[in-house]
mmCIF file of C-alpha atoms in Angstrom:
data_model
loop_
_atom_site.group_PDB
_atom_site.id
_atom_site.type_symbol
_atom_site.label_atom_id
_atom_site.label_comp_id
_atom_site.label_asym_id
_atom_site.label_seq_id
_atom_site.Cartn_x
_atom_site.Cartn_y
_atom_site.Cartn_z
ATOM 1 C CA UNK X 890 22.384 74.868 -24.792
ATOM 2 C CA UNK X 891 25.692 73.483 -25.809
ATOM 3 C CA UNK X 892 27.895 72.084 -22.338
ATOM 4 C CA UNK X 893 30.599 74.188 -20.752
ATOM 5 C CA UNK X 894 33.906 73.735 -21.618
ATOM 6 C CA UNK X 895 36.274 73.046 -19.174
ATOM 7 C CA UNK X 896 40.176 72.882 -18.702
ATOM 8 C CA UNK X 897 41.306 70.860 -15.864
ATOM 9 C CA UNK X 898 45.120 71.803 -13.808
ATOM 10 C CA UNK X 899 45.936 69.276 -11.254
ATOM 11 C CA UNK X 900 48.678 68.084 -9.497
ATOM 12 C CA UNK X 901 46.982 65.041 -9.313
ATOM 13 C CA UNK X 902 46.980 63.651 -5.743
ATOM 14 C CA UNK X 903 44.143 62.162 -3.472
ATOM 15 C CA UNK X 904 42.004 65.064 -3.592
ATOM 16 C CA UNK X 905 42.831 66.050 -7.571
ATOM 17 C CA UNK X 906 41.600 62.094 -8.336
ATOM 18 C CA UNK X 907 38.181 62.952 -6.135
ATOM 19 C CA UNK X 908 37.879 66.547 -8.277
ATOM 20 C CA UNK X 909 38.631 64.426 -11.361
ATOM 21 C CA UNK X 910 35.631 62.160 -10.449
ATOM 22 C CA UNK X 911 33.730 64.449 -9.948
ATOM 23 C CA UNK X 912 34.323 66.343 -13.095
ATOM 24 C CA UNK X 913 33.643 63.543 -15.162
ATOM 25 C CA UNK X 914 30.312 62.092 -13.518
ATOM 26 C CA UNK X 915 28.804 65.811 -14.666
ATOM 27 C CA UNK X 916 26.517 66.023 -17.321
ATOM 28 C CA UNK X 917 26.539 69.673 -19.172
ATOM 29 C CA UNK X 918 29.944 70.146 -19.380
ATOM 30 C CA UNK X 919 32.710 69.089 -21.614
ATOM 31 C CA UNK X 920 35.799 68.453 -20.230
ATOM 32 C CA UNK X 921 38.266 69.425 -23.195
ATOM 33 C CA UNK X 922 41.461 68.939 -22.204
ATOM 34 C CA UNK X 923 43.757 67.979 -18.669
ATOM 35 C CA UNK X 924 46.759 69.901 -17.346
ATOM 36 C CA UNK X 925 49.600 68.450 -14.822
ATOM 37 C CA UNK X 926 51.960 70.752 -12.508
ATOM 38 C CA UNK X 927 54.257 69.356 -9.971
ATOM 39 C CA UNK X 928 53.057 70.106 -6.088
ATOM 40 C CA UNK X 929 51.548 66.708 -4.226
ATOM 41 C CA UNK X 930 53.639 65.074 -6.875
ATOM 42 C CA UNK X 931 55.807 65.921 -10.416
ATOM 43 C CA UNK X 932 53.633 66.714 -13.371
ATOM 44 C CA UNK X 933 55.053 63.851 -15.255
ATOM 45 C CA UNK X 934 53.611 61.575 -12.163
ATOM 46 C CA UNK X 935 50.895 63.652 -12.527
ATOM 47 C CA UNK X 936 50.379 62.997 -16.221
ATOM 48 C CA UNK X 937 50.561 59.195 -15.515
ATOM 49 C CA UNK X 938 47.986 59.274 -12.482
ATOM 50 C CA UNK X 939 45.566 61.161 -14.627
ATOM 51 C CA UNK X 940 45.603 58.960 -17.465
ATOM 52 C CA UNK X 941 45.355 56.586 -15.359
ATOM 53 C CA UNK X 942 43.039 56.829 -14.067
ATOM 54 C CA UNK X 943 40.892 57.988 -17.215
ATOM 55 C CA UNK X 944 41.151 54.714 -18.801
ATOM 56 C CA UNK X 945 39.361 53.340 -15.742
ATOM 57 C CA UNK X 946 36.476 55.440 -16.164
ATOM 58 C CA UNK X 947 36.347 55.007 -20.530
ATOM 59 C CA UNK X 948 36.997 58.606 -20.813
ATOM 60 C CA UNK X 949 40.796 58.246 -23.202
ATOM 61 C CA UNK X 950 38.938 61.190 -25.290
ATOM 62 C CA UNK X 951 40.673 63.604 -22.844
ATOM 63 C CA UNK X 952 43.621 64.784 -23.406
ATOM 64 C CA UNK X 953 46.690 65.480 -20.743
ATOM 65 C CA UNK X 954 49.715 67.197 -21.227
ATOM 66 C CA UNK X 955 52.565 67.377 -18.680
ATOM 67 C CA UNK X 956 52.930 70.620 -17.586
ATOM 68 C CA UNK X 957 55.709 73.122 -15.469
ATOM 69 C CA UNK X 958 57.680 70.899 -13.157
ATOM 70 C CA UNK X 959 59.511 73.511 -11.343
ATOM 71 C CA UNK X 960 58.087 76.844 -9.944
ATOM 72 C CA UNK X 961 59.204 80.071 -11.726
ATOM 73 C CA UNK X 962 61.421 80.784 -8.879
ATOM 74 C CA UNK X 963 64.230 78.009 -7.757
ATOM 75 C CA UNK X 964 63.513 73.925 -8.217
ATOM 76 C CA UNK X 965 60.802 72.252 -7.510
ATOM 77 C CA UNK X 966 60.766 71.079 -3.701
ATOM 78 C CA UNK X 967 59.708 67.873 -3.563
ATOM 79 C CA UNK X 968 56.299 65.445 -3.304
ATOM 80 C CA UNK X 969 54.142 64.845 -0.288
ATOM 81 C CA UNK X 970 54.736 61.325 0.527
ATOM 82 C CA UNK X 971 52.585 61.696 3.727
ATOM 83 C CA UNK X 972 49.864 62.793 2.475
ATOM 84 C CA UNK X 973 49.280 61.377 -0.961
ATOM 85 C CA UNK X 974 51.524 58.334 -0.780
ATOM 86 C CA UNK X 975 54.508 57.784 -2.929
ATOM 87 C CA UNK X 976 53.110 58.055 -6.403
ATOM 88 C CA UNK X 977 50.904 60.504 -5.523
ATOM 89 C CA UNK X 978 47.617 58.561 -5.319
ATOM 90 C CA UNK X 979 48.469 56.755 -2.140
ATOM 91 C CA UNK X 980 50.824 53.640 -3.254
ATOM 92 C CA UNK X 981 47.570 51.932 -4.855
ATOM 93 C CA UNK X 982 48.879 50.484 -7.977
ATOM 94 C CA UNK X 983 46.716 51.141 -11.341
ATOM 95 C CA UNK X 984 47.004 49.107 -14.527
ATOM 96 C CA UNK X 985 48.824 51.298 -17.066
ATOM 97 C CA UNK X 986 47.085 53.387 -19.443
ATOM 98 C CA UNK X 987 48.390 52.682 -23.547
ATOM 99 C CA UNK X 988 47.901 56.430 -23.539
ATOM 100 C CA UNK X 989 51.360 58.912 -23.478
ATOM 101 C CA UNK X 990 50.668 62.814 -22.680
ATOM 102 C CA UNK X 991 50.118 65.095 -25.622
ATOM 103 C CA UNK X 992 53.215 66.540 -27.014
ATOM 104 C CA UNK X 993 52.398 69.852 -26.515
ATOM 105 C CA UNK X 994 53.329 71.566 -22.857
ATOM 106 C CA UNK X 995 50.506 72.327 -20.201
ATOM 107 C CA UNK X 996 50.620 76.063 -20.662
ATOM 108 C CA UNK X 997 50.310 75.580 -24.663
ATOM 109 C CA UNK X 998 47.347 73.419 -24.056
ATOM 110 C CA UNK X 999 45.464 76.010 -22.028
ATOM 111 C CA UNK X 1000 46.342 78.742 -24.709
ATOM 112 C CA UNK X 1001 44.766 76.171 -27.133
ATOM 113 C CA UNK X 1002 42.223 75.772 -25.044
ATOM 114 C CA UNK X 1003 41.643 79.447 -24.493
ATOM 115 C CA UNK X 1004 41.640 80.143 -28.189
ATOM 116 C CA UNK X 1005 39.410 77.345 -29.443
ATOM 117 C CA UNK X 1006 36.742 77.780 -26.265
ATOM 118 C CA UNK X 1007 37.177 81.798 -26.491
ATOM 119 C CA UNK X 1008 34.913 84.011 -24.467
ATOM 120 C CA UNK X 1009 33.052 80.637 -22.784
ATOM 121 C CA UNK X 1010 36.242 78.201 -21.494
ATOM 122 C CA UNK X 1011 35.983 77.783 -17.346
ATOM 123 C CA UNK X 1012 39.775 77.138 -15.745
ATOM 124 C CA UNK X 1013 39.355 74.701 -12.547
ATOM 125 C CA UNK X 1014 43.326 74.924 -10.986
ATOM 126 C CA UNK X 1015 43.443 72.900 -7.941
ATOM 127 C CA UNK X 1016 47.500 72.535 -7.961
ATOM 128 C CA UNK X 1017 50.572 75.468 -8.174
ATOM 129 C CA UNK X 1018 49.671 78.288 -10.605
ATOM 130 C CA UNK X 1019 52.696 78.069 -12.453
ATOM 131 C CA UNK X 1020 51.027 76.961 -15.501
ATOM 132 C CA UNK X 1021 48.832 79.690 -15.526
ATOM 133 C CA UNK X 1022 51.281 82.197 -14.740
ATOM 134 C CA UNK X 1023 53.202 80.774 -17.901
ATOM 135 C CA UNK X 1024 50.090 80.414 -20.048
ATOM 136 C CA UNK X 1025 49.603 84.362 -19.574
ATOM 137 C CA UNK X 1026 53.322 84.516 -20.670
ATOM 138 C CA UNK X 1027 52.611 82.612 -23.591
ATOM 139 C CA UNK X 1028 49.288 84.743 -24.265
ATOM 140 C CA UNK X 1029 48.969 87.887 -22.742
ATOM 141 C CA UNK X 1030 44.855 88.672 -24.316
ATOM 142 C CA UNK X 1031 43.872 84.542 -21.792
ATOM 143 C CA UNK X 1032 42.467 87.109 -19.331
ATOM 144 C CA UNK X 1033 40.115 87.501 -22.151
ATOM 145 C CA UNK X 1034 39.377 84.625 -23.428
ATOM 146 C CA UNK X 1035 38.685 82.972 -20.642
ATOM 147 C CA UNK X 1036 35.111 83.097 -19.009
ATOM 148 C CA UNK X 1037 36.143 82.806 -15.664
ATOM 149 C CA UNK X 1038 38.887 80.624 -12.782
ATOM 150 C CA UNK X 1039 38.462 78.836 -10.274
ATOM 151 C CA UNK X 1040 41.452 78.459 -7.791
ATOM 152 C CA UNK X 1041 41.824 76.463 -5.168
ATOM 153 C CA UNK X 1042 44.699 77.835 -3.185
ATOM 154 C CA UNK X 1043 45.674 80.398 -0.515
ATOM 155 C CA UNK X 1044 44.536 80.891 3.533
ATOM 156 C CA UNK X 1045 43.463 84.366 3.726
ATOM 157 C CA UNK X 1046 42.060 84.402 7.519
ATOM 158 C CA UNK X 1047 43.241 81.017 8.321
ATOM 159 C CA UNK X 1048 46.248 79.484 9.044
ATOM 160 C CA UNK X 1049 48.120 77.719 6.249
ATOM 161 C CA UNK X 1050 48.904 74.481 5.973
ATOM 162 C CA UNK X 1051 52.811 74.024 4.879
ATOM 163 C CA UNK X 1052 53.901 76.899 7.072
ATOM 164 C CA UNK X 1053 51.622 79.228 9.547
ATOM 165 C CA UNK X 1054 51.184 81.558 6.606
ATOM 166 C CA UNK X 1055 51.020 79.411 3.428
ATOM 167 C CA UNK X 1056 49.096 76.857 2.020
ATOM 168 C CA UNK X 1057 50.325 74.846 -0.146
ATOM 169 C CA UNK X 1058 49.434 75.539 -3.876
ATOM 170 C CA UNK X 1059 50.357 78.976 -3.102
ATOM 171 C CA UNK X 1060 53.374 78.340 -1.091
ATOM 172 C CA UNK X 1061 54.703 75.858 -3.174
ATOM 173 C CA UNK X 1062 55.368 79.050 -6.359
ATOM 174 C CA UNK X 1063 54.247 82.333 -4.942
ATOM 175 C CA UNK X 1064 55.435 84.217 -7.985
ATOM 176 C CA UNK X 1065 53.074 82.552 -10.023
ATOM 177 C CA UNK X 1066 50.261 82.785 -7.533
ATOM 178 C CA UNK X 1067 51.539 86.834 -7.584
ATOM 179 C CA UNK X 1068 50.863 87.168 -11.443
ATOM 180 C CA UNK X 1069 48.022 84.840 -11.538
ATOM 181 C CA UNK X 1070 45.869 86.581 -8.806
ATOM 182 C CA UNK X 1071 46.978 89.910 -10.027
ATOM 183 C CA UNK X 1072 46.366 89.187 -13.754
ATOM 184 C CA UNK X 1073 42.576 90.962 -13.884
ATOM 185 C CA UNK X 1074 40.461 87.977 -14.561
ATOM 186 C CA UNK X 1075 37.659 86.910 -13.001
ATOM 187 C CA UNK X 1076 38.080 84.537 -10.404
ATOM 188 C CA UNK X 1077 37.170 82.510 -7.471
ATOM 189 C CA UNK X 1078 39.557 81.786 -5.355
ATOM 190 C CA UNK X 1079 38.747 78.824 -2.852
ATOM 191 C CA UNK X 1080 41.120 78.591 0.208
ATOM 192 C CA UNK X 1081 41.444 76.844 3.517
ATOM 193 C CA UNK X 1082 39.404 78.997 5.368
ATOM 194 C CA UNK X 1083 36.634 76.987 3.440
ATOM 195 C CA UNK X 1084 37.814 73.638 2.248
ATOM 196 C CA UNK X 1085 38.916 72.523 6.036
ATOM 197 C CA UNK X 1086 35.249 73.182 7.232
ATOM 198 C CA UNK X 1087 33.559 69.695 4.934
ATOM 199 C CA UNK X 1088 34.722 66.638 5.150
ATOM 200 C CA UNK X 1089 34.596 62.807 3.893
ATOM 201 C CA UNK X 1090 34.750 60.166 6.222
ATOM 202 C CA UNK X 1091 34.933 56.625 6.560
ATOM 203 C CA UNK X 1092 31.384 55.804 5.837
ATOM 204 C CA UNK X 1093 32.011 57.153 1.976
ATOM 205 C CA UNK X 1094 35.218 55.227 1.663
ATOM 206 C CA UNK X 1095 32.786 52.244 2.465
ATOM 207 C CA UNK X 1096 30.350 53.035 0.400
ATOM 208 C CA UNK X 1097 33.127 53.635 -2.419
ATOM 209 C CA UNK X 1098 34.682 50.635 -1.824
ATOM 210 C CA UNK X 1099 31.245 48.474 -1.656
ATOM 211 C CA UNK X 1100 30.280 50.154 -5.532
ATOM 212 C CA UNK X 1101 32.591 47.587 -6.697
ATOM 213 C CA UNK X 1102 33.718 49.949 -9.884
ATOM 214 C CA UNK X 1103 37.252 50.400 -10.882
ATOM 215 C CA UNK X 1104 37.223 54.049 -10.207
ATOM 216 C CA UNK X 1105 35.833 54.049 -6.925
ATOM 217 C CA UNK X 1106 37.679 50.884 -5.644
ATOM 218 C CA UNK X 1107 40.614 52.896 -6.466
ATOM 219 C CA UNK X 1108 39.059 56.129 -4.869
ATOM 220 C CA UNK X 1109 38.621 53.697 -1.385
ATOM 221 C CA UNK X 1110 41.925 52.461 -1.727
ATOM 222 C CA UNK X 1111 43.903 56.006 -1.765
ATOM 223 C CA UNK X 1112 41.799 57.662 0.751
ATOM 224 C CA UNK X 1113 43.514 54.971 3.387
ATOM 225 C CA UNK X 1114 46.253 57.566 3.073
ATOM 226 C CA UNK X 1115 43.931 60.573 2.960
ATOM 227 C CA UNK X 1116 42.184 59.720 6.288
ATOM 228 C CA UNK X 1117 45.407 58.867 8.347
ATOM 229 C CA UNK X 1118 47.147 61.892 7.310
ATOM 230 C CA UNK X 1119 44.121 64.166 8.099
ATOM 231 C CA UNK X 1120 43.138 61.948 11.404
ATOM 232 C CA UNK X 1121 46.170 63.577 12.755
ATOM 233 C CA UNK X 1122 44.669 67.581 11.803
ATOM 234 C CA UNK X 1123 40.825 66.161 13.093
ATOM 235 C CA UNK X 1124 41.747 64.173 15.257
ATOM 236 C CA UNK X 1125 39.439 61.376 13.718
ATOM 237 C CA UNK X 1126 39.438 59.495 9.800
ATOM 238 C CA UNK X 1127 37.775 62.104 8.210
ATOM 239 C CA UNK X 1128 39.522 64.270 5.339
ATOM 240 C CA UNK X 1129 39.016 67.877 3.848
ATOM 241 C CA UNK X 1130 37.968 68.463 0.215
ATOM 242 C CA UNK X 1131 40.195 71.096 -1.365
ATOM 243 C CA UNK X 1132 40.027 70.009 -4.415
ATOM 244 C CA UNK X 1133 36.543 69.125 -5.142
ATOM 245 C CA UNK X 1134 35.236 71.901 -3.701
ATOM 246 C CA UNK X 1135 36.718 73.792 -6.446
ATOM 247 C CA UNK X 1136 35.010 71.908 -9.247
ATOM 248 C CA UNK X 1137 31.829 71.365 -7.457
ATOM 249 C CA UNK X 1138 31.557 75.372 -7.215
ATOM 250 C CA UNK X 1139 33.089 76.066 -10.504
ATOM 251 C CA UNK X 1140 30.336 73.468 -12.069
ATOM 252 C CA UNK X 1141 27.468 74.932 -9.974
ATOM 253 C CA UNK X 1142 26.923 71.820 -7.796
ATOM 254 C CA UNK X 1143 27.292 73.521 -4.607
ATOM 255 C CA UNK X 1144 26.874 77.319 -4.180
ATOM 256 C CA UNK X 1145 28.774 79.942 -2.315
ATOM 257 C CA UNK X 1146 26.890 80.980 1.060
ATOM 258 C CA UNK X 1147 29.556 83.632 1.663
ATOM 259 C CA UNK X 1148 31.860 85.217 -0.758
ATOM 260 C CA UNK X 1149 34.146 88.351 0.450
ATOM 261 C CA UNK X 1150 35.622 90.240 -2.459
ATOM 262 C CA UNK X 1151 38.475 91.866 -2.329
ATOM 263 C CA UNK X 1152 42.339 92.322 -3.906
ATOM 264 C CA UNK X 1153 44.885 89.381 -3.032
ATOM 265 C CA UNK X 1154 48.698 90.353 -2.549
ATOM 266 C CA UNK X 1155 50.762 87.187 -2.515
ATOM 267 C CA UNK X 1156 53.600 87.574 -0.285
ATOM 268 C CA UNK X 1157 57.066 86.903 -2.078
ATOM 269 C CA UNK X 1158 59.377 86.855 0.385
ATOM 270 C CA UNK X 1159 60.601 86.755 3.968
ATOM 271 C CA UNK X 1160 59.049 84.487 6.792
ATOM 272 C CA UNK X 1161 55.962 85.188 5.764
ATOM 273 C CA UNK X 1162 56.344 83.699 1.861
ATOM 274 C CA UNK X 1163 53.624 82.563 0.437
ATOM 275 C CA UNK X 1164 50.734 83.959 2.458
ATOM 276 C CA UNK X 1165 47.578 85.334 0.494
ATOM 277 C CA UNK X 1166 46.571 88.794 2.164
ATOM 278 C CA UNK X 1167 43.477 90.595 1.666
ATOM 279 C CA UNK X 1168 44.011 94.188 0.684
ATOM 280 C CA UNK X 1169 41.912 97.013 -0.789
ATOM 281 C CA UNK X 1170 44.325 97.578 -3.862
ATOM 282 C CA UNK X 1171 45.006 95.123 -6.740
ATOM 283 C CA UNK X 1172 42.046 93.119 -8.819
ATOM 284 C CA UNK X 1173 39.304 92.233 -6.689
ATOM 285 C CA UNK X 1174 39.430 88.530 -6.096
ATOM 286 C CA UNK X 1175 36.224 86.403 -5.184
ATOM 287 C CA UNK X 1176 37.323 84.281 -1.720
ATOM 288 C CA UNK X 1177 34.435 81.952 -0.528
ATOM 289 C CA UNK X 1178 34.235 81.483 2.861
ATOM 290 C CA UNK X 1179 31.354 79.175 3.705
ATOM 291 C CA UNK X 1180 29.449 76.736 2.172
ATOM 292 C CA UNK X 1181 25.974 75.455 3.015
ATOM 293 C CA UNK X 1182 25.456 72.888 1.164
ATOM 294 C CA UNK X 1183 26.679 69.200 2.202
ATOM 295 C CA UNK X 1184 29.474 69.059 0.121
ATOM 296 C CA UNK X 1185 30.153 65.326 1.343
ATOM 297 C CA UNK X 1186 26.954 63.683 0.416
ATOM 298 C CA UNK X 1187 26.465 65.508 -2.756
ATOM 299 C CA UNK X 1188 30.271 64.320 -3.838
ATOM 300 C CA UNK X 1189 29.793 60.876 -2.710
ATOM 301 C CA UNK X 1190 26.704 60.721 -4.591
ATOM 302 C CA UNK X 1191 27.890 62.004 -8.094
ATOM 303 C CA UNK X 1192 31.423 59.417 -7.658
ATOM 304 C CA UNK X 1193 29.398 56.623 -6.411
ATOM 305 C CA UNK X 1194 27.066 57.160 -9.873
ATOM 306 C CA UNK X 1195 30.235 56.848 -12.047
ATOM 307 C CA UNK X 1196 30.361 54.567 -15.054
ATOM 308 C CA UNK X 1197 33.985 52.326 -15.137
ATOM 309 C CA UNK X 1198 35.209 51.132 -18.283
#
């Protein structure tokens, strides 16, 4: 069988860069193409990060395009310094890639993407869903092309994690989440009330940082950051694995133990902005809500087997 294609939108942070990883070290998949949104950092930082950190692992085939740098409603807000460090992969410093962005915008490259992968491409978004919601603007017919989405994003019976009610892919453009979720494709949505319940602790940064590789140096070098910021929500160096979960699932590395499916409303406005609710009307959304497999060994074990250029 020929390998599944797969498009790639990231705000690439801590978390994106472990998802990235983790994306490449698969065999049976082809990874065609890389998209960049501004959330843990701009999508021009983004952009840079990922090809970054690409050239570390030999894998300049890919291509990335910068993608929507503010949300469809006002300007973008701002980076997460204290979580993902300055430039977004906590203030380790990476040697520049020769490699610019494609000059095509993220949107166009998942239309391209769509349309040369149709009826087979998988969509892994683990950042703000603007550049879906403008990819559907661009093509109205991506619900079908597509085969299927996976979204990180949203905190339907949890508690967000930029306000009570939001978390933070979601909260950072809720209009796009709005059309996105509500577009009719099929999709698996993977929120907090998952990704909070694994973890990767100090014992894999060692191991990373042991490997001796490029890559996974670097990977042992950000998660510094990622552990003190998420010692604060566990109360020990330990931190949660949005973002991988979402490729691991959408790969078929790990499998869903619980999925509830039901419509999403995204709400728009008001104190509660931002907060994914589960309702009986709308497209039915897949939302995992538990895992069974270990998540952090089986991660640790596919970045830890990563070539470095």
């Amino acid at each position: 069988m020929s390998e599944l294609p797969v498009h790639f939108d990231c705000d690439t942070g801590i978390d994106d860069s472990l998802a990235l990883g983790h994306l490449v070290s698969c065999t049976g998949i082809e990874l065609v193409s890389i998209s960049t949104v501004s959330g843990n950092i701009d999508a021009a930082q983004a952009a840079r990060n990922t090809l970054d950190l690409l050239a570390v692992l030999g894998r300049d085939d890919i291509p990335v395009a910068v993608g929507e740098h503010h949300p469809l409603v006002g300007g973008y807000a701002g980076d997460a310094p204290h979580v993902h460090g300055g430039n977004g992969i906590g203030d380790i410093a990476l040697t520049r890639s020769a490699r610019e962005p494609e000059s095509m915008s993220g949107p166009e490259q998942i239309v391209e993407a769509a349309l040369t992968h149709a009826g087979r491409l998988h969509l892994v978004a683990v950042g703000p869903l603007t550049n879906l919601a403008k990819a559907l603007e661009l093509e109205p017919r991506l619900p079908e092309l597509l085969a299927h989405v996976t979204i990180m994003g949203g905190a339907v019976w949890v508690p967000g994690n930029i306000t009570d009610h939001a978390e933070a892919n979601i909260g950072n453009d809720p209009e796009a989440a709005a059309i996105v979720l509500g577009a009719g494709w099929p999709v698996t949505l993977v929120p907090l009330d998952v990704t909070l319940t694994h973890t990767l602790d100090v014992t894999a940064q060692d191991a990373l940082a042991a490997a001796g590789g490029g890559f996974q140096t670097a990977l042992a070098g950000m998660l510094d950051c990622y552990l003190g910021f998420h010692e604060t929500r566990y109360g020990r160096r330990v931190s949660a694995l949005h973002d991988p979960m979402a490729t691991m699932l959408a790969v078929g590395d790990i499998a869903a133990a619980t999925v509830r499916s039901t419509g999403i409303r995204v709400e728009t406005s008001g104190a509660e902005r931002g907060r994914t609710v589960a309702v009986e009307t709308g497209p039915v959304i897949d939302v995992v809500t538990a895992i069974d497999d270990a998540v952090g060994p089986l991660l640790l074990e596919r970045l830890l087997g990563l070539k470095n250029a």
